[in-house]
Short mmCIF file of C-alpha atoms and ligand atoms in Angstrom, two decimals:
data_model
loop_
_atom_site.label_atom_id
_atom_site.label_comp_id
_atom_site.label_asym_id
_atom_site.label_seq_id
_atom_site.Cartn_x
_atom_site.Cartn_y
_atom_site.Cartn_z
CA UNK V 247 -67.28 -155.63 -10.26
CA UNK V 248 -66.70 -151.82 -10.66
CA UNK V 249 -67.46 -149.87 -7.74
CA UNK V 250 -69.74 -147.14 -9.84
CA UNK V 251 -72.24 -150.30 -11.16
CA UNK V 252 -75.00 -152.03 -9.11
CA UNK V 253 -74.03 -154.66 -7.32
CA UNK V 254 -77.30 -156.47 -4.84
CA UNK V 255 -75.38 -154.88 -1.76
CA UNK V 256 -75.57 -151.12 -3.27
CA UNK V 257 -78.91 -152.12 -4.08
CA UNK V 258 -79.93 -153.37 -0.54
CA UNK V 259 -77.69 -149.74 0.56
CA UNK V 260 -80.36 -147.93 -1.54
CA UNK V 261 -83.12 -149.36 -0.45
CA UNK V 262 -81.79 -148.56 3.11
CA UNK V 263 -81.10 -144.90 2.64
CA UNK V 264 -84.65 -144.32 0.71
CA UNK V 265 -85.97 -146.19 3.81
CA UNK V 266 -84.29 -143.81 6.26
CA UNK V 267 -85.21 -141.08 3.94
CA UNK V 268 -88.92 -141.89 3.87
CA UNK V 269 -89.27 -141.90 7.16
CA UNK V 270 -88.11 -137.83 7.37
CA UNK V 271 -91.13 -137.72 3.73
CA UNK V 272 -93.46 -139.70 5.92
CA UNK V 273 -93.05 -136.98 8.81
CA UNK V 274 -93.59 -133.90 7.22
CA UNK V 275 -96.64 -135.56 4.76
CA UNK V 276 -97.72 -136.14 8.65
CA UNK V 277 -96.45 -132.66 9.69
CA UNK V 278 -99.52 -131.57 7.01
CA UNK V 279 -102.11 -133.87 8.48
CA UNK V 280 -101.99 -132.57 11.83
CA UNK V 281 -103.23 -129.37 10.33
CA UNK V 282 -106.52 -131.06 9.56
CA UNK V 283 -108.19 -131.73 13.23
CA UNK V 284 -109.06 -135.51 12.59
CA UNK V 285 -106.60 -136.68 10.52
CA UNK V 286 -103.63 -138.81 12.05
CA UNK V 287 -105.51 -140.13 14.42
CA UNK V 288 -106.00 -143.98 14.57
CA UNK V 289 -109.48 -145.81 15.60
CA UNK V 290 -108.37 -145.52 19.64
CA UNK V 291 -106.92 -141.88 19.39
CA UNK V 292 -103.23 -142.01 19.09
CA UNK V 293 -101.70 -139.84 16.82
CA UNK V 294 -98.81 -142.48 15.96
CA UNK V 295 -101.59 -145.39 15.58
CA UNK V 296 -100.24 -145.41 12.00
CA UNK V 297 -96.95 -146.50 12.94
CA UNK V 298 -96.23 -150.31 11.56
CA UNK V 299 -93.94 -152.24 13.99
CA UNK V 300 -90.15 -152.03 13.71
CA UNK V 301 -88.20 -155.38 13.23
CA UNK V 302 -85.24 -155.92 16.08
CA UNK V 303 -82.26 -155.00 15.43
CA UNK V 304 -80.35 -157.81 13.92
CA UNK V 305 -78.16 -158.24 16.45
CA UNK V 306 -79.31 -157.12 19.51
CA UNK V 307 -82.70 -158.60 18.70
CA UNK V 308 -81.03 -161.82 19.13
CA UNK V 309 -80.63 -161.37 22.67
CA UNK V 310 -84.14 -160.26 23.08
CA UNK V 311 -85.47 -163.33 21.82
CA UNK V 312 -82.62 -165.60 24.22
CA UNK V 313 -83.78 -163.65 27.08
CA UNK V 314 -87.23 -164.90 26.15
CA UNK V 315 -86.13 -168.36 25.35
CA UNK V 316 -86.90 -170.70 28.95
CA UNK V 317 -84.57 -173.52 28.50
CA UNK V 318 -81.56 -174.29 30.70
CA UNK V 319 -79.28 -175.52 27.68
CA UNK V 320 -79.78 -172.04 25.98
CA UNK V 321 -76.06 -170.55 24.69
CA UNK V 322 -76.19 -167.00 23.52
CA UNK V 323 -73.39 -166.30 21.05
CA UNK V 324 -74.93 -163.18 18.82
CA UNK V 325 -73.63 -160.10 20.69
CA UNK V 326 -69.89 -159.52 20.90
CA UNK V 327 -69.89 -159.76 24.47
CA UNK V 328 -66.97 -161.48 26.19
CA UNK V 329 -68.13 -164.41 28.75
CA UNK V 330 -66.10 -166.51 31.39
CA UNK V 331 -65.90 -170.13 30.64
CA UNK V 332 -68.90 -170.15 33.63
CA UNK V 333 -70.73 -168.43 30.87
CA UNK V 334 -70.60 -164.69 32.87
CA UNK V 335 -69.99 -161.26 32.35
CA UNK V 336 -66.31 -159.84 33.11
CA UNK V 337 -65.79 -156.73 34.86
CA UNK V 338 -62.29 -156.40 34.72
CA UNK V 339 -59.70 -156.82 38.12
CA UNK V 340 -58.19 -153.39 36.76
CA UNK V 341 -61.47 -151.86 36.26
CA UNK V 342 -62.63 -152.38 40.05
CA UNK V 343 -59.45 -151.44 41.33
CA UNK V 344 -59.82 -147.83 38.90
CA UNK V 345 -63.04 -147.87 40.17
CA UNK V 346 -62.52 -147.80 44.25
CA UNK V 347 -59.76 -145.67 43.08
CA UNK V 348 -62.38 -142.82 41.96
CA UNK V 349 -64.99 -143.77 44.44
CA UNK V 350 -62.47 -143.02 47.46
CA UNK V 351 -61.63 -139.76 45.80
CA UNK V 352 -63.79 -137.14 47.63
CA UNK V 353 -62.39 -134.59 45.10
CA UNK V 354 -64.24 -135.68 42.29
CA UNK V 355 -66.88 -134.05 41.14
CA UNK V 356 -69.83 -135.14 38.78
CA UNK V 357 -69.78 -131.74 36.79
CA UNK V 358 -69.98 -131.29 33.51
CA UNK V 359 -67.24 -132.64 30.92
CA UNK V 360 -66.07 -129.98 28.18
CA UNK V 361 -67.64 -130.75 24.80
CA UNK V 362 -64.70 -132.70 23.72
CA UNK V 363 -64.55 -134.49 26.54
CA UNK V 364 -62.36 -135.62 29.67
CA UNK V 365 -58.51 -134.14 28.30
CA UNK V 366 -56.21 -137.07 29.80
CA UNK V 367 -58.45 -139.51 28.46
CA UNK V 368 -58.53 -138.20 24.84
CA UNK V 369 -54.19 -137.42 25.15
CA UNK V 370 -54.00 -141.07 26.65
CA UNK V 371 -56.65 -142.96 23.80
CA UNK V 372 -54.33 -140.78 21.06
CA UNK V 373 -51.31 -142.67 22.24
CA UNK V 374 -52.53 -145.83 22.36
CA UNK V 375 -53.55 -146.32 19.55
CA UNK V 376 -51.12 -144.19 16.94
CA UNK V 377 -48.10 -145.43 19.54
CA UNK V 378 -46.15 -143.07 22.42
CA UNK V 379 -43.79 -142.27 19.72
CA UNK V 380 -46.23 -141.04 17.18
CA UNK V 381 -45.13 -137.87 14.85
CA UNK V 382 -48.70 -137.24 14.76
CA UNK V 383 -49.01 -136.42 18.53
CA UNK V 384 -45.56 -135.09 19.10
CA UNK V 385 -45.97 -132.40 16.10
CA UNK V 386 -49.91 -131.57 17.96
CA UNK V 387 -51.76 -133.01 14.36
CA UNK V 388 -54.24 -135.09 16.19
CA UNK V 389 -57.42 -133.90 17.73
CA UNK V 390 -59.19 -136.52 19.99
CA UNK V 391 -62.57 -136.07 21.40
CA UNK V 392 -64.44 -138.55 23.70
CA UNK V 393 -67.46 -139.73 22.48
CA UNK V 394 -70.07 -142.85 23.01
CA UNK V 395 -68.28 -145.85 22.65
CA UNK V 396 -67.34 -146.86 19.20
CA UNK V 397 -70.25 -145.93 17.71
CA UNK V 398 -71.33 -142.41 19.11
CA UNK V 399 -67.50 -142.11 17.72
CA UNK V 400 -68.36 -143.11 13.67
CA UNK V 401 -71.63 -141.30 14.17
CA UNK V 402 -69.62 -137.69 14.95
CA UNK V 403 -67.03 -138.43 12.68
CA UNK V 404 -69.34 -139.37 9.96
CA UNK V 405 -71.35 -136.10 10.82
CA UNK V 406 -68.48 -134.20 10.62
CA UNK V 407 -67.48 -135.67 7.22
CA UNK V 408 -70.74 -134.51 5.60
CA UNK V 409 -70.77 -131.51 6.82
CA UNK V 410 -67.13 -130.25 5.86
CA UNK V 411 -65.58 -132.81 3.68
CA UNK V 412 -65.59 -132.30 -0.13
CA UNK V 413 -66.47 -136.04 -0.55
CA UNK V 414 -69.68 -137.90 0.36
CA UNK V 415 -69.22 -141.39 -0.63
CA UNK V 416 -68.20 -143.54 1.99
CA UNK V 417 -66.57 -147.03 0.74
CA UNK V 418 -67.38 -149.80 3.37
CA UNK V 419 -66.33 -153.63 3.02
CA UNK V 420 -68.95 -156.39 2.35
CA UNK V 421 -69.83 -157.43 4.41
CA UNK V 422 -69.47 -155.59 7.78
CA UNK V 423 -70.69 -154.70 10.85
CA UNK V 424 -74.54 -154.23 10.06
CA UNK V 425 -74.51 -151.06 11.64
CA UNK V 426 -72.46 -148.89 9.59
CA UNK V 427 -74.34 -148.56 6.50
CA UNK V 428 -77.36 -147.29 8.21
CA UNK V 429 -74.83 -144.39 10.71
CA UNK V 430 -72.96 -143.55 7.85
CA UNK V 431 -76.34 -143.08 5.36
CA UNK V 432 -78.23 -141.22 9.28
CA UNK V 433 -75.16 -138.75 9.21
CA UNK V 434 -75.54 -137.82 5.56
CA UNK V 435 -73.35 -139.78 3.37
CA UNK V 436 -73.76 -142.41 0.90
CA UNK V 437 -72.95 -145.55 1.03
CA UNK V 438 -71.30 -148.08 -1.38
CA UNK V 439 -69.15 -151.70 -1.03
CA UNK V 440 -66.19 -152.99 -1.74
CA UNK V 441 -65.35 -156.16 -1.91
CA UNK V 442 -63.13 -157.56 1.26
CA UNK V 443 -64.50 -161.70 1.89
CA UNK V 444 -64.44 -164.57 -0.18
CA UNK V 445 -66.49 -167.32 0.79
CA UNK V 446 -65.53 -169.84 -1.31
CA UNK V 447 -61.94 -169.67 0.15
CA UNK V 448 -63.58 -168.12 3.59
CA UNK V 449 -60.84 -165.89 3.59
CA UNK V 450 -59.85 -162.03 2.36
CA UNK V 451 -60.65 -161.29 -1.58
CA UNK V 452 -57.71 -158.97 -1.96
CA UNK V 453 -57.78 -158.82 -5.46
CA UNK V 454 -61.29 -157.87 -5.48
CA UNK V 455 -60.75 -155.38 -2.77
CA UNK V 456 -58.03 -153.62 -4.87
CA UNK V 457 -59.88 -153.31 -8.26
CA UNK V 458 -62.88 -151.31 -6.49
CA UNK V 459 -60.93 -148.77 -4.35
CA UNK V 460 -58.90 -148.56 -7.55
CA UNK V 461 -61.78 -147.32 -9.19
CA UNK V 462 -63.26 -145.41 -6.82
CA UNK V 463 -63.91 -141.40 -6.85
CA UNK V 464 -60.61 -139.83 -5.93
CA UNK V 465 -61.34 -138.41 -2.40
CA UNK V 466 -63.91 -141.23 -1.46
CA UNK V 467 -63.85 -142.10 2.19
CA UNK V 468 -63.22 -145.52 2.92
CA UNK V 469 -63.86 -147.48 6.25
CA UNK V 470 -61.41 -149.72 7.17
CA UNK V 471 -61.44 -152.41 9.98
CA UNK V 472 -58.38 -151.64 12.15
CA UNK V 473 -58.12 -155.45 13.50
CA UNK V 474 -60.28 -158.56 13.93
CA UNK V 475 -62.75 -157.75 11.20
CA UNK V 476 -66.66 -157.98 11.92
CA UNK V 477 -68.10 -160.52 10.95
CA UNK V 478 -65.78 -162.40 8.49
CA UNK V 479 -62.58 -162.62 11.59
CA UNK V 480 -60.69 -162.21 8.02
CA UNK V 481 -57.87 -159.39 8.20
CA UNK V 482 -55.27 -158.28 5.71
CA UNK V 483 -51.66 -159.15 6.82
CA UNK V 484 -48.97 -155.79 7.13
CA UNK V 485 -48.16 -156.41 3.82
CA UNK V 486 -51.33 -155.98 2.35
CA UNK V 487 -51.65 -153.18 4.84
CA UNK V 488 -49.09 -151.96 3.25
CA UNK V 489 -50.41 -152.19 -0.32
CA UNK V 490 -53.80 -150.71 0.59
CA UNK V 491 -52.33 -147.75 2.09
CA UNK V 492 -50.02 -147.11 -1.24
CA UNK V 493 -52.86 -147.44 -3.52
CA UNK V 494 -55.13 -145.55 -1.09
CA UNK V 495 -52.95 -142.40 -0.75
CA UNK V 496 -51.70 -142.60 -4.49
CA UNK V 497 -55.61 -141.78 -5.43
CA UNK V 498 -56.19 -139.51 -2.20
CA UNK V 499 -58.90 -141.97 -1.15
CA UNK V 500 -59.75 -140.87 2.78
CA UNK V 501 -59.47 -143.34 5.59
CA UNK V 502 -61.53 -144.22 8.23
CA UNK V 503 -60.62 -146.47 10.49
CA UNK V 504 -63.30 -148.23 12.66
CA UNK V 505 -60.94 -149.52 15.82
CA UNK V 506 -63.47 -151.50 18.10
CA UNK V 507 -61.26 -154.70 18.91
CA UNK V 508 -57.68 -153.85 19.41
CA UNK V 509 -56.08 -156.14 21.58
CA UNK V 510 -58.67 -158.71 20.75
CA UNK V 511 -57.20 -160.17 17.74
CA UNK V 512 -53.38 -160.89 18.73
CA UNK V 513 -53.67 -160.04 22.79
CA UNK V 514 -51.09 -157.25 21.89
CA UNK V 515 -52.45 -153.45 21.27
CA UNK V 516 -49.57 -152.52 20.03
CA UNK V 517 -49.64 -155.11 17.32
CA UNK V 518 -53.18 -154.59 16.43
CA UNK V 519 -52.82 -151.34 15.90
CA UNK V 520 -50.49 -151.56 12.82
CA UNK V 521 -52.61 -151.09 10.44
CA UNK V 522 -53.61 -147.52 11.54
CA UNK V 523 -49.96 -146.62 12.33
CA UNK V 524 -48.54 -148.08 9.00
CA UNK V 525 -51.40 -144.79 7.55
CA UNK V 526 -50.49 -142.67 9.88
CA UNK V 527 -46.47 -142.75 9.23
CA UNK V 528 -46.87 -141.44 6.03
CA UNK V 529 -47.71 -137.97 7.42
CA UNK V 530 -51.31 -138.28 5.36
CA UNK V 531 -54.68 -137.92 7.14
CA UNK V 532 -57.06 -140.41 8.65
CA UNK V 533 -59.72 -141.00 10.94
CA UNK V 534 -59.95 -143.17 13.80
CA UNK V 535 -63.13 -144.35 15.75
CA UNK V 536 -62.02 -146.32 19.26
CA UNK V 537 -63.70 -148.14 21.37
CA UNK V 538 -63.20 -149.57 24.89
CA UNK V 539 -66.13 -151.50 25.04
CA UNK V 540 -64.39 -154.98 24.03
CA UNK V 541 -60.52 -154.21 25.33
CA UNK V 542 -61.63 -152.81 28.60
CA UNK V 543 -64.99 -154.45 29.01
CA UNK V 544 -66.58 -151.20 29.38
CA UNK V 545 -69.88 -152.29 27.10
CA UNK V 546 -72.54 -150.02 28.68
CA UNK V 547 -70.38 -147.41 30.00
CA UNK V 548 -70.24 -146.10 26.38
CA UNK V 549 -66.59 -145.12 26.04
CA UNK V 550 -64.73 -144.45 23.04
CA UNK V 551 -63.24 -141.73 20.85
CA UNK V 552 -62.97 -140.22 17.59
CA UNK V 553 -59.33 -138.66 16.14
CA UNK V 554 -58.57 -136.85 13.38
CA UNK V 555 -54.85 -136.77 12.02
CA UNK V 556 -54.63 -133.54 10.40
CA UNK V 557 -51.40 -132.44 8.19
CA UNK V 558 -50.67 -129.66 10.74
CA UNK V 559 -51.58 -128.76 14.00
CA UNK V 560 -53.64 -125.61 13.07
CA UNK V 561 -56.00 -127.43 11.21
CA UNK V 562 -55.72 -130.18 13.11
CA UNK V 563 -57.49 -127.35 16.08
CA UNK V 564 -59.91 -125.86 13.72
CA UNK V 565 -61.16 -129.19 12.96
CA UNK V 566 -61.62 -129.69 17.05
CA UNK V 567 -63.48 -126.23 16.62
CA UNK V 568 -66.15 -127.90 14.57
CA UNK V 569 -66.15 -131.21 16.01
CA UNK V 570 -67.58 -129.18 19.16
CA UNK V 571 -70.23 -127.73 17.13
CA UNK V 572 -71.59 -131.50 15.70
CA UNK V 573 -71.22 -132.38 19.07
CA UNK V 574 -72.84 -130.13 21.50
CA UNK V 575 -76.74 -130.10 19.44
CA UNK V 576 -75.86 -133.97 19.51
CA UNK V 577 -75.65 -134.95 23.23
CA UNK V 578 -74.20 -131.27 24.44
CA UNK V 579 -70.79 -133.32 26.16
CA UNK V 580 -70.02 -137.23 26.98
CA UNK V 581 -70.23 -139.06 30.56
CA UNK V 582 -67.52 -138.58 33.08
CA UNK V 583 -67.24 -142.40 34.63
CA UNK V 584 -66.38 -144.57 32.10
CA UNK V 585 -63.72 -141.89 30.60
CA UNK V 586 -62.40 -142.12 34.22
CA UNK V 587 -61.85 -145.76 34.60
CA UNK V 588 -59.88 -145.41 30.83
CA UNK V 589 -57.65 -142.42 32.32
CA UNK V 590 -56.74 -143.96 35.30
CA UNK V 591 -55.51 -147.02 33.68
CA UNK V 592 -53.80 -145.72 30.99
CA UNK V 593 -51.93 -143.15 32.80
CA UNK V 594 -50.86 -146.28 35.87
CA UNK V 595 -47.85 -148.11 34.73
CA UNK V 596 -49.00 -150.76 37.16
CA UNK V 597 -52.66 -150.91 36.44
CA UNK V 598 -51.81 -150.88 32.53
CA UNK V 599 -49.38 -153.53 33.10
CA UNK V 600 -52.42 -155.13 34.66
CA UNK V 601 -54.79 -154.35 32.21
CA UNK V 602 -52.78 -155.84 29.68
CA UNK V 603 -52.69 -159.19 31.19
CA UNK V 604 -56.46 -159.30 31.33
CA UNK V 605 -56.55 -158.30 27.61
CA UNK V 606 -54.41 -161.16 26.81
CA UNK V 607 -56.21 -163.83 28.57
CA UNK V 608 -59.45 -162.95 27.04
CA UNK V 609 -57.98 -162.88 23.60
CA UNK V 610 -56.43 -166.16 24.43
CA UNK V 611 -59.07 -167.84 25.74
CA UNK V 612 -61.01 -167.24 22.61
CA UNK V 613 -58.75 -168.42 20.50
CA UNK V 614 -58.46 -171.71 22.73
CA UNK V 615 -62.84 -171.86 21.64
CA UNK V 616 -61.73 -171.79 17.76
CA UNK V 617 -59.61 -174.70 18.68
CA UNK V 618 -62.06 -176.72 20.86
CA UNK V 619 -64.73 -175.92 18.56
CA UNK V 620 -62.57 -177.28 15.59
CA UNK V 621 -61.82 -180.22 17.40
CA UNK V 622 -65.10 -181.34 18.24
CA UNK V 623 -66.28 -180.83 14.87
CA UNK V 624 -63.44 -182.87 13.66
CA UNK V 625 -64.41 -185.70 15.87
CA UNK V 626 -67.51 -185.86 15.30
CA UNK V 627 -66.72 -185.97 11.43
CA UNK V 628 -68.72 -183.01 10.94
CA UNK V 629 -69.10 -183.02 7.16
CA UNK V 630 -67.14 -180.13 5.32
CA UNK V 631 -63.88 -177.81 5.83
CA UNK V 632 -63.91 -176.09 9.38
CA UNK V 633 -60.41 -174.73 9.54
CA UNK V 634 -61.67 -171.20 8.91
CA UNK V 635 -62.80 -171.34 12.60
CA UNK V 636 -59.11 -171.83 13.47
CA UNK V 637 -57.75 -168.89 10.76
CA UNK V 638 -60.48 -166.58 11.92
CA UNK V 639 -58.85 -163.81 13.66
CA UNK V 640 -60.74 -161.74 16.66
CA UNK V 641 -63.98 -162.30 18.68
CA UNK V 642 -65.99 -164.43 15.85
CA UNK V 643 -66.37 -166.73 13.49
CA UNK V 644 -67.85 -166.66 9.73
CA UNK V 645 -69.11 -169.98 10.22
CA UNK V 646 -70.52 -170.22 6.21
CA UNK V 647 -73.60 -171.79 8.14
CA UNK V 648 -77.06 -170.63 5.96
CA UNK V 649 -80.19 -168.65 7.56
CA UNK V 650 -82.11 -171.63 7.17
CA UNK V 651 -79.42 -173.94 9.55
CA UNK V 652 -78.89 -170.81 12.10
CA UNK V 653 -83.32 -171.18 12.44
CA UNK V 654 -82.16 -175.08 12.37
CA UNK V 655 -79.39 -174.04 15.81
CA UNK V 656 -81.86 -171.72 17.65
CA UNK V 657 -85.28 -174.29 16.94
CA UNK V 658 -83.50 -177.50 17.87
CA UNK V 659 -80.82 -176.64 20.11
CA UNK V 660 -81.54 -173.17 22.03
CA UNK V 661 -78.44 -171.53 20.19
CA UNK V 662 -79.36 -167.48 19.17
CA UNK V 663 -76.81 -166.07 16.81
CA UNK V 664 -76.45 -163.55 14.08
CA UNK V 665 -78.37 -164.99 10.12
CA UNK V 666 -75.89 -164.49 8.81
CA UNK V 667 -73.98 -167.05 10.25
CA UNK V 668 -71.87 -165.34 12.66
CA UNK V 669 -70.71 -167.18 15.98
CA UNK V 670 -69.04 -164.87 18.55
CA UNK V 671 -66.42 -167.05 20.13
CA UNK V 672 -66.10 -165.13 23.33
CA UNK V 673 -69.49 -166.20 24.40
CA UNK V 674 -68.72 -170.18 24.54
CA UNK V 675 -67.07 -171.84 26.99
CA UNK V 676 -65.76 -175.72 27.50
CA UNK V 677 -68.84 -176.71 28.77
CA UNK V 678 -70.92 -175.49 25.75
CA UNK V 679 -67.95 -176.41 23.01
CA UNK V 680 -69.85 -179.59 23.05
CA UNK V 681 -73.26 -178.79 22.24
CA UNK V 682 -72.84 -175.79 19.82
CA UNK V 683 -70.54 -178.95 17.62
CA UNK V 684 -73.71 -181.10 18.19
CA UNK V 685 -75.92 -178.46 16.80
CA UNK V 686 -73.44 -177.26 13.70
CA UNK V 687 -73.49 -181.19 12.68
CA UNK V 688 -76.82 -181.48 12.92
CA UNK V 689 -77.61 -178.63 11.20
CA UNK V 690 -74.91 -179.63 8.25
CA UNK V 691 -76.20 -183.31 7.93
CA UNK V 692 -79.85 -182.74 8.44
CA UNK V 693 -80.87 -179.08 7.75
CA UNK V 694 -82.32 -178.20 4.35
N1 PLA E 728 -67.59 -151.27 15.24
C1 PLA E 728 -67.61 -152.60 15.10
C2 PLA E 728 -66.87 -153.23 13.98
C3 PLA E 728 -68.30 -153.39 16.03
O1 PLA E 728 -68.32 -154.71 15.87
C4 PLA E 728 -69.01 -152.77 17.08
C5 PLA E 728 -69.79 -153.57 18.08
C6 PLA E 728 -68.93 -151.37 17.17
C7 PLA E 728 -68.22 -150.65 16.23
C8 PLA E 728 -69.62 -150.58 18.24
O2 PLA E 728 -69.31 -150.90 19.50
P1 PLA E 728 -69.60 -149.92 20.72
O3 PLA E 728 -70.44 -148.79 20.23
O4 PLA E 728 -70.30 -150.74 21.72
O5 PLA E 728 -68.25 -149.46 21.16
N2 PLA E 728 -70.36 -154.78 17.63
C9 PLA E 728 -71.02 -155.72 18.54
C10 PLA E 728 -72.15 -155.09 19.31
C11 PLA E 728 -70.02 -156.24 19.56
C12 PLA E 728 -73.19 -154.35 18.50
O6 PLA E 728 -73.63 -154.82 17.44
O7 PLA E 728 -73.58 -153.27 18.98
C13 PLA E 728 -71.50 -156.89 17.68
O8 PLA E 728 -72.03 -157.86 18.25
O9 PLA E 728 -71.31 -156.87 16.45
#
């Protein structure tokens, strides 16, 4: 399918941004109202009585309604949230040792971070992921700026994009991360697909993802998945890389790299980071959103960044000039702590070292879920092909499950995940390998 023609997920991406539109019509039409002295009120008084109530979000609703769910055999595994196999929360070794670090430093000081942020951490977040020996660094053509976690990162760089970029249209794979079509379309752009998954081979349509950035607008934007690619676990391999990049550059498409698993989907962040590095070695320009919320665990301290590689280093600083100026009316500067956890660590050859041990274990006790999962599916004869669960790359699986079977799951057997079929492997353990297979066949043999 051409890019330019209507495809149902452009036409789901309209009805989104006239959504998100109407709700800025619906203000000001109430904006006029108010001017009359009874109008916009509702029967008990409220002058938002009118308001209709907002579904949950589609994944973090999920967790609302586990929270609410009182069985013991519940298993939440919507969220990307990494779990021990005892089913808890991680904080990091490295991260409480960074932490008593700070807390025994009676020279810190809670002021105010510059706009852009804390400066080691944005030099440090630079190198890891465009390499120490990066061109782009050495020759000052990168500007980094701290922002909130992964997305507070795609939100200012998709602000930034509207505002100063000659190009609107922002290409992003189908599917993907359900957020991004509804920042991207918030910030100003608009929003269209290109093909990336095929589910009758469960795997990457490359073919298909060729012919539409092929025809796309030269100068469109186009977000790429760095690694470990939400939801489908389906990534390109270098080569591919490699061919996306050539035919990317060769019609001056823009890209933007969303970079919220690295580390997660080999256990190396050097090797995960490939695909941004093969872009950035041609001396073109990118963007790159980061996040530490997976790779250092940091969910709710909201730490990430947003660079820019810029062909020289004096636009690479005027750019920085404007990011400041999206940035302060936005949230005025980021939070110090979480920043400070990343800095220490990344600037410690020991607590690095450290930190990259931790990384690997957690990538490699997922992958040791695919295979239990796969196993216990194959035991119990579970009816169908499941090796996508072992191919899958990153923190979930595309399971290819329906709606109607994930209702099937959550009814029958207290498992909450995504509709769509999404499982995120980090949340299971060997204790709950069994019961998630029990539900899947279930839901396979039984389920309408
Ligand atoms: N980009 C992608 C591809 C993601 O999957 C997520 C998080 C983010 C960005 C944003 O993460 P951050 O702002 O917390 O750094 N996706 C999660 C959580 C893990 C979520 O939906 O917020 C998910 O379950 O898909």
């Amino acid at each position: 399918m051409q890019p330019g023609s209507c495809s149902p997920a452009d036409r789901r991406l309209s009805a989104l941004a006239r959504h998100l539109q109407g709700s800025s019509a619906a203000m000001d039409h109430r904006t006029t109202l108010s001017a009359s002295p009874t109008s916009g009120f509702d029967a008990a008084g409220s002058v938002f009585g009118h308001l209709a109530r907002a579904p949950e979000d589609p994944i973090l609703g999920v967790t609302v309604a586990y929270n609410k769910d009182r069985s013991p055999v519940k298993l939440n595994l919507g969220v990307g949230a990494y779990r021990t196999e005892e089913g808890k929360p991680l904080v990091l070794n490295v991260v409480r040792r960074a932490e008593h670090t700070l807390v025994n430093d009676s020279s810190r000081v809670k002021e105010y971070l510059p706009i852009v942020g804390l400066a080691d951490f944005n030099k440090l977040s630079a190198k890891l992921i465009f390499g120490a020996d990066s061109p782009a660094i050495q020759e000052n053509r990168v500007t980094t700026v701290q922002c909130l976690s992964g997305t507070g990162s795609l939100r200012v760089g998709a602000e930034f994009l509207a505002k100063h970029y000659h190009q609107r249209t922002i290409y992003i794979p189908m599917p993907t991360w359900g957020n991004h079509p509804k920042v991207f379309t918030l910030a100003g752009l608009s929003v269209k697909t290109y093909h990336y998954y095929d589910p009758a081979t469960r795997g990457l349509n490359f073919q298909g993802l060729l012919e539409d950035l092929g025809s796309a607008p030269s100068g469109a934007i186009v977000l790429l998945h760095a690694c470990a690619h939400n939801p489908t676990g389906v990534d390109p391999t270098l080569g591919q890389w490699a061919q996306i990049r050539q035919l990317m550059r060769s019609k001056g498409l823009l890209p933007f790299f969303d970079s919220a698993y690295q580390g997660f989907a080999s256990g190396n962040l050097d090797e995960d980071a490939q695909s941004v590095r093969i872009f950035v070695a041609d001396g073109g320009e990118c963007l790159v959103a980061q996040s530490y919320a997976k790779n250092m665990g940091l969910y709710g301290e909201r730490v990430g960044a947003l660079s820019i590689v810029c062909k020289t280093a004096d636009v690479a600083s005027r750019v920085e000039s404007q990011l400041k100026l999206v940035i302060r009316p936005m949230y005025s500067n980021p939070p110090i702590h979480g920043a400070s956890i990343v800095a220490t660590i990344l600037k410690d050859r020991n607590m690095f070292h450290d930190w990259t041990i931790e990384l690997k274990a957690m990538a490699d006790r997922i992958i040791s879920m695919r295979q239990q999962l796969f196993d216990a599916l194959s035991s119990r004869g579970t009816p169908g092909d499941w090796s996508h669960i072992i191919k899958q790359i990153g923190m979930f699986t595309f399971t290819g499950l329906n709606s109607e079977q994930v209702a099937f799951m959550t009814k029958e057997y207290h498992i909450y995940m995504t509709s769509d079929g999404r499982i995120s492997m980090a949340g299971l353990s060997s204790r709950t390998v069994p019961h998630l297979a029990d539900a899947i066949h279930a839901a396979v043999t039984r389920a309408v």
